[in-house]
mmCIF file of C-alpha atoms in Angstrom:
data_model
loop_
_atom_site.group_PDB
_atom_site.id
_atom_site.type_symbol
_atom_site.label_atom_id
_atom_site.label_comp_id
_atom_site.label_asym_id
_atom_site.label_seq_id
_atom_site.Cartn_x
_atom_site.Cartn_y
_atom_site.Cartn_z
ATOM 1 C CA UNK G 10 28.529 19.030 -29.343
ATOM 2 C CA UNK G 11 30.091 15.762 -30.461
ATOM 3 C CA UNK G 12 29.391 12.694 -28.299
ATOM 4 C CA UNK G 13 32.256 11.634 -26.009
ATOM 5 C CA UNK G 14 34.712 9.165 -27.508
ATOM 6 C CA UNK G 15 34.184 5.530 -26.558
ATOM 7 C CA UNK G 16 37.291 3.454 -25.941
ATOM 8 C CA UNK G 17 37.699 0.010 -27.486
ATOM 9 C CA UNK G 18 36.980 -2.003 -24.354
ATOM 10 C CA UNK G 19 33.760 -0.093 -23.676
ATOM 11 C CA UNK G 20 32.640 -0.396 -27.296
ATOM 12 C CA UNK G 21 33.228 -4.156 -27.266
ATOM 13 C CA UNK G 22 31.327 -4.511 -23.999
ATOM 14 C CA UNK G 23 28.342 -2.628 -25.456
ATOM 15 C CA UNK G 24 28.259 -5.072 -28.364
ATOM 16 C CA UNK G 25 28.628 -7.992 -25.946
ATOM 17 C CA UNK G 26 25.608 -6.821 -23.929
ATOM 18 C CA UNK G 27 23.528 -6.692 -27.104
ATOM 19 C CA UNK G 28 24.635 -10.206 -28.040
ATOM 20 C CA UNK G 29 23.746 -11.578 -24.597
ATOM 21 C CA UNK G 30 20.182 -10.285 -24.966
ATOM 22 C CA UNK G 31 19.839 -10.975 -28.710
ATOM 23 C CA UNK G 32 16.650 -12.583 -30.092
ATOM 24 C CA UNK G 33 17.330 -12.111 -33.816
ATOM 25 C CA UNK G 34 17.090 -15.829 -34.651
ATOM 26 C CA UNK G 35 15.550 -18.951 -33.069
ATOM 27 C CA UNK G 36 18.878 -20.107 -31.605
ATOM 28 C CA UNK G 37 18.320 -17.833 -28.613
ATOM 29 C CA UNK G 38 15.392 -19.990 -27.481
ATOM 30 C CA UNK G 39 17.617 -22.896 -26.412
ATOM 31 C CA UNK G 40 20.787 -21.175 -25.241
ATOM 32 C CA UNK G 41 22.048 -21.101 -21.686
ATOM 33 C CA UNK G 42 24.269 -18.141 -22.483
ATOM 34 C CA UNK G 43 25.234 -16.301 -25.626
ATOM 35 C CA UNK G 44 28.979 -16.172 -26.270
ATOM 36 C CA UNK G 45 30.073 -12.712 -27.499
ATOM 37 C CA UNK G 46 33.801 -13.456 -27.704
ATOM 38 C CA UNK G 47 36.798 -12.368 -25.666
ATOM 39 C CA UNK G 48 40.171 -10.722 -25.989
ATOM 40 C CA UNK G 49 41.844 -7.316 -25.720
ATOM 41 C CA UNK G 50 40.474 -4.374 -27.733
ATOM 42 C CA UNK G 51 43.860 -3.863 -29.394
ATOM 43 C CA UNK G 52 44.249 -7.505 -30.474
ATOM 44 C CA UNK G 53 46.033 -7.544 -33.849
ATOM 45 C CA UNK G 54 44.970 -11.154 -34.507
ATOM 46 C CA UNK G 55 41.319 -12.295 -34.623
ATOM 47 C CA UNK G 56 40.113 -15.906 -34.645
ATOM 48 C CA UNK G 57 36.594 -16.684 -35.887
ATOM 49 C CA UNK G 58 35.127 -20.163 -35.388
ATOM 50 C CA UNK G 59 31.717 -21.654 -36.118
ATOM 51 C CA UNK G 60 29.575 -21.544 -32.967
ATOM 52 C CA UNK G 61 29.556 -22.352 -29.251
ATOM 53 C CA UNK G 62 29.553 -25.960 -28.052
ATOM 54 C CA UNK G 63 28.126 -27.342 -24.821
ATOM 55 C CA UNK G 64 30.868 -26.031 -22.525
ATOM 56 C CA UNK G 65 30.885 -22.630 -24.201
ATOM 57 C CA UNK G 66 27.093 -22.431 -23.818
ATOM 58 C CA UNK G 67 27.455 -23.103 -20.090
ATOM 59 C CA UNK G 68 30.339 -20.713 -19.455
ATOM 60 C CA UNK G 69 29.557 -17.924 -21.922
ATOM 61 C CA UNK G 70 33.149 -17.994 -23.217
ATOM 62 C CA UNK G 71 34.470 -19.098 -26.631
ATOM 63 C CA UNK G 72 36.677 -22.147 -27.198
ATOM 64 C CA UNK G 73 36.793 -23.516 -23.641
ATOM 65 C CA UNK G 74 35.925 -27.144 -24.520
ATOM 66 C CA UNK G 75 38.085 -29.790 -26.170
ATOM 67 C CA UNK G 76 38.447 -27.748 -29.376
ATOM 68 C CA UNK G 77 39.462 -24.745 -27.299
ATOM 69 C CA UNK G 78 42.113 -26.704 -25.464
ATOM 70 C CA UNK G 79 43.534 -27.783 -28.822
ATOM 71 C CA UNK G 80 43.463 -24.157 -29.982
ATOM 72 C CA UNK G 81 45.408 -23.182 -26.855
ATOM 73 C CA UNK G 82 48.051 -25.815 -27.630
ATOM 74 C CA UNK G 83 48.287 -24.648 -31.234
ATOM 75 C CA UNK G 84 48.748 -21.049 -30.122
ATOM 76 C CA UNK G 85 51.412 -22.172 -27.663
ATOM 77 C CA UNK G 86 53.230 -24.076 -30.394
ATOM 78 C CA UNK G 87 53.657 -20.859 -32.407
ATOM 79 C CA UNK G 88 54.397 -18.713 -29.337
ATOM 80 C CA UNK G 89 51.292 -16.541 -29.463
ATOM 81 C CA UNK G 90 49.593 -16.037 -26.055
ATOM 82 C CA UNK G 91 45.820 -16.507 -26.068
ATOM 83 C CA UNK G 92 45.588 -13.324 -23.997
ATOM 84 C CA UNK G 93 46.867 -11.296 -26.969
ATOM 85 C CA UNK G 94 44.260 -12.437 -29.503
ATOM 86 C CA UNK G 95 40.501 -11.953 -29.824
ATOM 87 C CA UNK G 96 38.454 -15.140 -30.214
ATOM 88 C CA UNK G 97 34.828 -15.356 -31.308
ATOM 89 C CA UNK G 98 32.433 -17.338 -33.501
ATOM 90 C CA UNK G 99 30.264 -16.836 -36.560
ATOM 91 C CA UNK G 100 27.117 -17.457 -34.472
ATOM 92 C CA UNK G 101 26.978 -16.692 -30.746
ATOM 93 C CA UNK G 102 24.340 -19.169 -29.563
ATOM 94 C CA UNK G 103 24.810 -22.934 -29.599
ATOM 95 C CA UNK G 104 23.047 -24.693 -32.498
ATOM 96 C CA UNK G 105 21.112 -27.793 -31.345
ATOM 97 C CA UNK G 106 23.348 -30.848 -31.214
ATOM 98 C CA UNK G 107 26.288 -28.726 -32.393
ATOM 99 C CA UNK G 108 24.921 -28.834 -35.935
ATOM 100 C CA UNK G 109 26.244 -26.454 -38.584
ATOM 101 C CA UNK G 110 24.535 -23.046 -38.365
ATOM 102 C CA UNK G 111 21.885 -22.320 -40.977
ATOM 103 C CA UNK G 112 22.483 -19.420 -43.400
ATOM 104 C CA UNK G 113 19.755 -17.283 -41.794
ATOM 105 C CA UNK G 114 21.360 -17.791 -38.369
ATOM 106 C CA UNK G 115 24.737 -16.726 -39.728
ATOM 107 C CA UNK G 116 23.146 -13.688 -41.390
ATOM 108 C CA UNK G 117 21.475 -12.677 -38.118
ATOM 109 C CA UNK G 118 24.761 -12.783 -36.198
ATOM 110 C CA UNK G 119 27.125 -11.379 -38.813
ATOM 111 C CA UNK G 120 26.422 -7.677 -38.076
ATOM 112 C CA UNK G 121 27.778 -8.186 -34.555
ATOM 113 C CA UNK G 122 31.032 -9.541 -35.964
ATOM 114 C CA UNK G 123 31.297 -6.660 -38.425
ATOM 115 C CA UNK G 124 30.897 -4.186 -35.563
ATOM 116 C CA UNK G 125 33.453 -5.993 -33.410
ATOM 117 C CA UNK G 126 35.934 -5.949 -36.278
ATOM 118 C CA UNK G 127 35.395 -2.207 -36.758
ATOM 119 C CA UNK G 128 36.477 -1.728 -33.129
ATOM 120 C CA UNK G 129 39.306 -4.267 -33.135
ATOM 121 C CA UNK G 130 40.684 -3.414 -36.576
ATOM 122 C CA UNK G 131 42.653 -6.677 -36.643
ATOM 123 C CA UNK G 132 45.588 -6.900 -38.995
ATOM 124 C CA UNK G 133 45.184 -10.661 -39.450
ATOM 125 C CA UNK G 134 41.925 -12.670 -39.321
ATOM 126 C CA UNK G 135 42.164 -16.454 -38.974
ATOM 127 C CA UNK G 136 39.008 -18.281 -40.067
ATOM 128 C CA UNK G 137 38.528 -21.643 -38.364
ATOM 129 C CA UNK G 138 36.408 -23.929 -40.521
ATOM 130 C CA UNK G 139 34.118 -23.765 -43.527
ATOM 131 C CA UNK G 140 31.302 -21.792 -41.861
ATOM 132 C CA UNK G 141 33.535 -18.849 -40.922
ATOM 133 C CA UNK G 142 35.263 -18.991 -44.309
ATOM 134 C CA UNK G 143 31.983 -18.767 -46.231
ATOM 135 C CA UNK G 144 30.597 -16.060 -43.961
ATOM 136 C CA UNK G 145 33.567 -13.721 -44.287
ATOM 137 C CA UNK G 146 35.173 -14.573 -47.624
ATOM 138 C CA UNK G 147 31.981 -15.290 -49.582
ATOM 139 C CA UNK G 148 29.593 -18.197 -50.050
ATOM 140 C CA UNK G 149 31.487 -19.413 -53.123
ATOM 141 C CA UNK G 150 34.731 -19.948 -51.216
ATOM 142 C CA UNK G 151 35.615 -23.581 -50.520
ATOM 143 C CA UNK G 152 37.797 -24.157 -47.478
ATOM 144 C CA UNK G 153 40.077 -26.669 -49.189
ATOM 145 C CA UNK G 154 40.739 -24.188 -51.996
ATOM 146 C CA UNK G 155 41.887 -21.341 -49.739
ATOM 147 C CA UNK G 156 43.192 -22.915 -46.530
ATOM 148 C CA UNK G 157 46.796 -22.453 -45.533
ATOM 149 C CA UNK G 158 47.399 -19.466 -47.831
ATOM 150 C CA UNK G 159 47.278 -15.751 -47.085
ATOM 151 C CA UNK G 160 44.705 -13.542 -48.781
ATOM 152 C CA UNK G 161 44.745 -9.747 -48.771
ATOM 153 C CA UNK G 162 41.409 -7.952 -48.868
ATOM 154 C CA UNK G 163 39.969 -4.826 -47.295
ATOM 155 C CA UNK G 164 43.305 -3.680 -45.911
ATOM 156 C CA UNK G 165 43.939 -6.801 -43.831
ATOM 157 C CA UNK G 166 45.185 -10.378 -44.123
ATOM 158 C CA UNK G 167 42.818 -13.350 -44.115
ATOM 159 C CA UNK G 168 43.919 -16.906 -43.397
ATOM 160 C CA UNK G 169 41.576 -19.914 -43.403
ATOM 161 C CA UNK G 170 42.203 -23.335 -41.895
ATOM 162 C CA UNK G 171 40.355 -26.285 -40.390
ATOM 163 C CA UNK G 172 38.312 -25.950 -37.224
ATOM 164 C CA UNK G 173 40.066 -27.552 -34.230
ATOM 165 C CA UNK G 174 36.964 -29.696 -33.595
ATOM 166 C CA UNK G 175 37.484 -31.378 -36.979
ATOM 167 C CA UNK G 176 41.123 -32.048 -36.123
ATOM 168 C CA UNK G 177 40.058 -33.849 -32.931
ATOM 169 C CA UNK G 178 38.360 -36.467 -35.115
ATOM 170 C CA UNK G 179 41.115 -36.915 -37.710
ATOM 171 C CA UNK G 180 44.863 -37.366 -37.315
ATOM 172 C CA UNK G 181 45.481 -36.172 -40.872
ATOM 173 C CA UNK G 182 43.492 -32.975 -40.280
ATOM 174 C CA UNK G 183 45.338 -32.466 -36.993
ATOM 175 C CA UNK G 184 48.667 -32.607 -38.830
ATOM 176 C CA UNK G 185 47.389 -30.239 -41.519
ATOM 177 C CA UNK G 186 46.107 -27.825 -38.866
ATOM 178 C CA UNK G 187 49.493 -27.810 -37.139
ATOM 179 C CA UNK G 188 51.210 -27.007 -40.435
ATOM 180 C CA UNK G 189 48.665 -24.262 -41.147
ATOM 181 C CA UNK G 190 49.389 -22.681 -37.763
ATOM 182 C CA UNK G 191 53.091 -22.625 -38.611
ATOM 183 C CA UNK G 192 52.125 -20.783 -41.784
ATOM 184 C CA UNK G 193 49.913 -18.436 -39.761
ATOM 185 C CA UNK G 194 52.905 -17.599 -37.586
ATOM 186 C CA UNK G 195 54.917 -16.883 -40.733
ATOM 187 C CA UNK G 196 52.174 -14.502 -41.918
ATOM 188 C CA UNK G 197 52.083 -12.765 -38.538
ATOM 189 C CA UNK G 198 55.863 -12.294 -38.590
ATOM 190 C CA UNK G 199 55.743 -10.851 -42.106
ATOM 191 C CA UNK G 200 52.898 -8.462 -41.223
ATOM 192 C CA UNK G 201 54.632 -7.270 -38.075
ATOM 193 C CA UNK G 202 57.948 -6.896 -39.895
ATOM 194 C CA UNK G 203 56.990 -5.302 -43.232
ATOM 195 C CA UNK G 204 53.794 -3.274 -42.761
ATOM 196 C CA UNK G 205 55.698 0.015 -42.376
ATOM 197 C CA UNK G 206 58.546 0.435 -44.888
ATOM 198 C CA UNK G 207 60.180 3.024 -42.622
ATOM 199 C CA UNK G 208 60.605 0.348 -39.930
ATOM 200 C CA UNK G 209 61.139 -2.684 -42.183
ATOM 201 C CA UNK G 210 62.604 -5.574 -40.187
ATOM 202 C CA UNK G 211 65.169 -7.456 -42.301
ATOM 203 C CA UNK G 212 64.292 -10.786 -40.668
ATOM 204 C CA UNK G 213 60.782 -10.574 -42.094
ATOM 205 C CA UNK G 214 62.226 -10.738 -45.599
ATOM 206 C CA UNK G 215 63.298 -14.330 -45.052
ATOM 207 C CA UNK G 216 59.830 -15.264 -43.763
ATOM 208 C CA UNK G 217 58.401 -14.440 -47.196
ATOM 209 C CA UNK G 218 60.604 -16.998 -48.898
ATOM 210 C CA UNK G 219 61.090 -20.742 -48.699
ATOM 211 C CA UNK G 220 64.320 -20.320 -50.657
ATOM 212 C CA UNK G 221 67.327 -19.296 -48.508
ATOM 213 C CA UNK G 222 68.362 -16.797 -51.200
ATOM 214 C CA UNK G 223 65.450 -14.319 -51.495
ATOM 215 C CA UNK G 224 65.001 -12.192 -54.592
ATOM 216 C CA UNK G 225 63.640 -8.658 -54.538
ATOM 217 C CA UNK G 226 61.622 -7.027 -57.339
ATOM 218 C CA UNK G 227 63.357 -5.012 -60.046
ATOM 219 C CA UNK G 228 61.678 -1.602 -60.463
ATOM 220 C CA UNK G 229 61.933 0.621 -63.549
ATOM 221 C CA UNK G 230 60.253 4.048 -63.657
ATOM 222 C CA UNK G 231 58.576 5.026 -66.936
ATOM 223 C CA UNK G 232 56.528 8.237 -67.263
ATOM 224 C CA UNK G 233 55.214 8.162 -63.712
ATOM 225 C CA UNK G 234 54.449 4.440 -63.739
ATOM 226 C CA UNK G 235 56.665 1.883 -62.050
ATOM 227 C CA UNK G 236 57.153 -1.302 -64.037
ATOM 228 C CA UNK G 237 58.118 -4.170 -61.788
ATOM 229 C CA UNK G 238 59.474 -7.655 -62.427
ATOM 230 C CA UNK G 239 59.885 -10.153 -59.607
ATOM 231 C CA UNK G 240 61.176 -13.707 -59.656
ATOM 232 C CA UNK G 241 58.813 -15.445 -57.223
ATOM 233 C CA UNK G 242 59.823 -19.092 -57.554
ATOM 234 C CA UNK G 243 61.241 -18.990 -54.014
ATOM 235 C CA UNK G 244 58.203 -17.371 -52.358
ATOM 236 C CA UNK G 245 56.810 -19.529 -49.555
ATOM 237 C CA UNK G 246 53.511 -21.337 -50.343
ATOM 238 C CA UNK G 247 51.807 -19.275 -47.611
ATOM 239 C CA UNK G 248 51.948 -16.231 -49.900
ATOM 240 C CA UNK G 249 51.205 -17.859 -53.241
ATOM 241 C CA UNK G 250 47.924 -16.095 -53.908
ATOM 242 C CA UNK G 251 47.414 -13.204 -56.292
ATOM 243 C CA UNK G 252 46.306 -10.801 -53.562
ATOM 244 C CA UNK G 253 49.198 -11.712 -51.239
ATOM 245 C CA UNK G 254 51.827 -11.406 -53.964
ATOM 246 C CA UNK G 255 50.396 -8.039 -55.021
ATOM 247 C CA UNK G 256 50.525 -6.727 -51.449
ATOM 248 C CA UNK G 257 54.068 -7.957 -50.843
ATOM 249 C CA UNK G 258 55.154 -6.455 -54.160
ATOM 250 C CA UNK G 259 53.638 -3.109 -53.142
ATOM 251 C CA UNK G 260 55.553 -3.205 -49.854
ATOM 252 C CA UNK G 261 58.830 -4.087 -51.555
ATOM 253 C CA UNK G 262 58.426 -1.128 -53.914
ATOM 254 C CA UNK G 263 57.596 1.222 -51.027
ATOM 255 C CA UNK G 264 60.673 0.000 -49.190
ATOM 256 C CA UNK G 265 62.932 0.524 -52.192
ATOM 257 C CA UNK G 266 61.534 4.039 -52.748
ATOM 258 C CA UNK G 267 61.294 5.019 -49.084
ATOM 259 C CA UNK G 268 62.587 8.524 -49.829
ATOM 260 C CA UNK G 269 59.141 9.363 -51.206
ATOM 261 C CA UNK G 270 57.491 9.643 -47.800
ATOM 262 C CA UNK G 271 53.714 9.661 -47.660
ATOM 263 C CA UNK G 272 53.166 8.239 -51.141
ATOM 264 C CA UNK G 273 50.502 5.542 -51.455
ATOM 265 C CA UNK G 274 51.126 2.950 -54.145
ATOM 266 C CA UNK G 275 48.598 0.745 -55.909
ATOM 267 C CA UNK G 276 49.247 -2.305 -58.082
ATOM 268 C CA UNK G 277 47.208 -1.534 -61.209
ATOM 269 C CA UNK G 278 48.266 -4.411 -63.458
ATOM 270 C CA UNK G 279 49.482 -7.837 -62.445
ATOM 271 C CA UNK G 280 50.507 -10.890 -64.431
ATOM 272 C CA UNK G 281 51.841 -14.144 -62.981
ATOM 273 C CA UNK G 282 53.720 -16.382 -65.399
ATOM 274 C CA UNK G 283 55.992 -19.364 -65.850
ATOM 275 C CA UNK G 284 59.558 -19.036 -67.125
ATOM 276 C CA UNK G 285 58.355 -18.784 -70.736
ATOM 277 C CA UNK G 286 55.914 -15.946 -69.985
ATOM 278 C CA UNK G 287 52.774 -18.103 -70.077
ATOM 279 C CA UNK G 288 50.140 -17.060 -67.480
ATOM 280 C CA UNK G 289 49.775 -19.599 -64.654
ATOM 281 C CA UNK G 290 47.986 -19.637 -61.274
ATOM 282 C CA UNK G 291 50.153 -18.361 -58.385
ATOM 283 C CA UNK G 292 49.939 -21.704 -56.561
ATOM 284 C CA UNK G 293 51.225 -23.605 -59.604
ATOM 285 C CA UNK G 294 54.683 -25.196 -59.272
ATOM 286 C CA UNK G 295 55.405 -23.641 -62.688
ATOM 287 C CA UNK G 296 54.869 -20.115 -61.339
ATOM 288 C CA UNK G 297 58.212 -18.298 -61.511
ATOM 289 C CA UNK G 298 57.674 -14.620 -62.332
ATOM 290 C CA UNK G 299 55.413 -11.696 -61.525
ATOM 291 C CA UNK G 300 55.121 -8.641 -63.767
ATOM 292 C CA UNK G 301 53.238 -5.551 -62.622
ATOM 293 C CA UNK G 302 52.588 -1.861 -63.014
ATOM 294 C CA UNK G 303 52.493 0.198 -59.832
ATOM 295 C CA UNK G 304 51.203 3.773 -59.661
ATOM 296 C CA UNK G 305 51.051 6.413 -56.910
ATOM 297 C CA UNK G 306 47.451 7.154 -55.927
ATOM 298 C CA UNK G 307 47.958 9.951 -53.405
ATOM 299 C CA UNK G 308 49.313 10.649 -49.972
ATOM 300 C CA UNK G 309 48.968 8.418 -46.942
ATOM 301 C CA UNK G 310 49.093 11.387 -44.564
#
């Protein structure tokens, strides 16, 4: 007989109990409380910070100190209630003196986050700071190289920005963080409005573009392969990454060919160029066109 199904809230609480009694790394020796994270089990948006501070260590809740109050204001500024998101950290016990967690401490805690994400299945993950960015996007990822731009990997969106604690110490970082949260809201609106081509929300189309006159891809079918050209000069900087452009292209093609219900499409070739056809990075101001091949890979049913 199969074991009874466990609902999301119960599954998250089981993980939280394990975290509260965890002794996997030396950080547990000095904690007052571990901080598992909090939020609803159906939260579509996940925030991951670095580690608990003094107030979090006392209360056992994430982002309740000065950085948390700034996070609350940022969420309010983009009209996203804290109660609708899940908030946690890369490590769940406070590092001494609020130092940056060591790699072995991050490695000890990461399996808990992986398990929480498997329950939550968030559609967008916002990484707050360099520690969370390295832990979840890879050790070679530099925050300043990826922040403020959407990445698509593993069937979800990733978005990195500064940690609110850093913004408390720097007016310039505070301004950048505010702008990044506006971009995060744009990403959320696009995800909510375009993830299902059968229920495509026209307003989401304009969120993809900075230009008031959006351009859609031109699709030509050749021997079972779809050849696509797309003028992307007006795409908003939030989406100027190769993985984001590929995902948006895939959704545009699905929308245009919505009669073929259940078909799953994959971008198999992608080239990003300037007006003369020379390959350029997607974030380059010279980037104007995207050329791709898209193929059906099976049914989504």
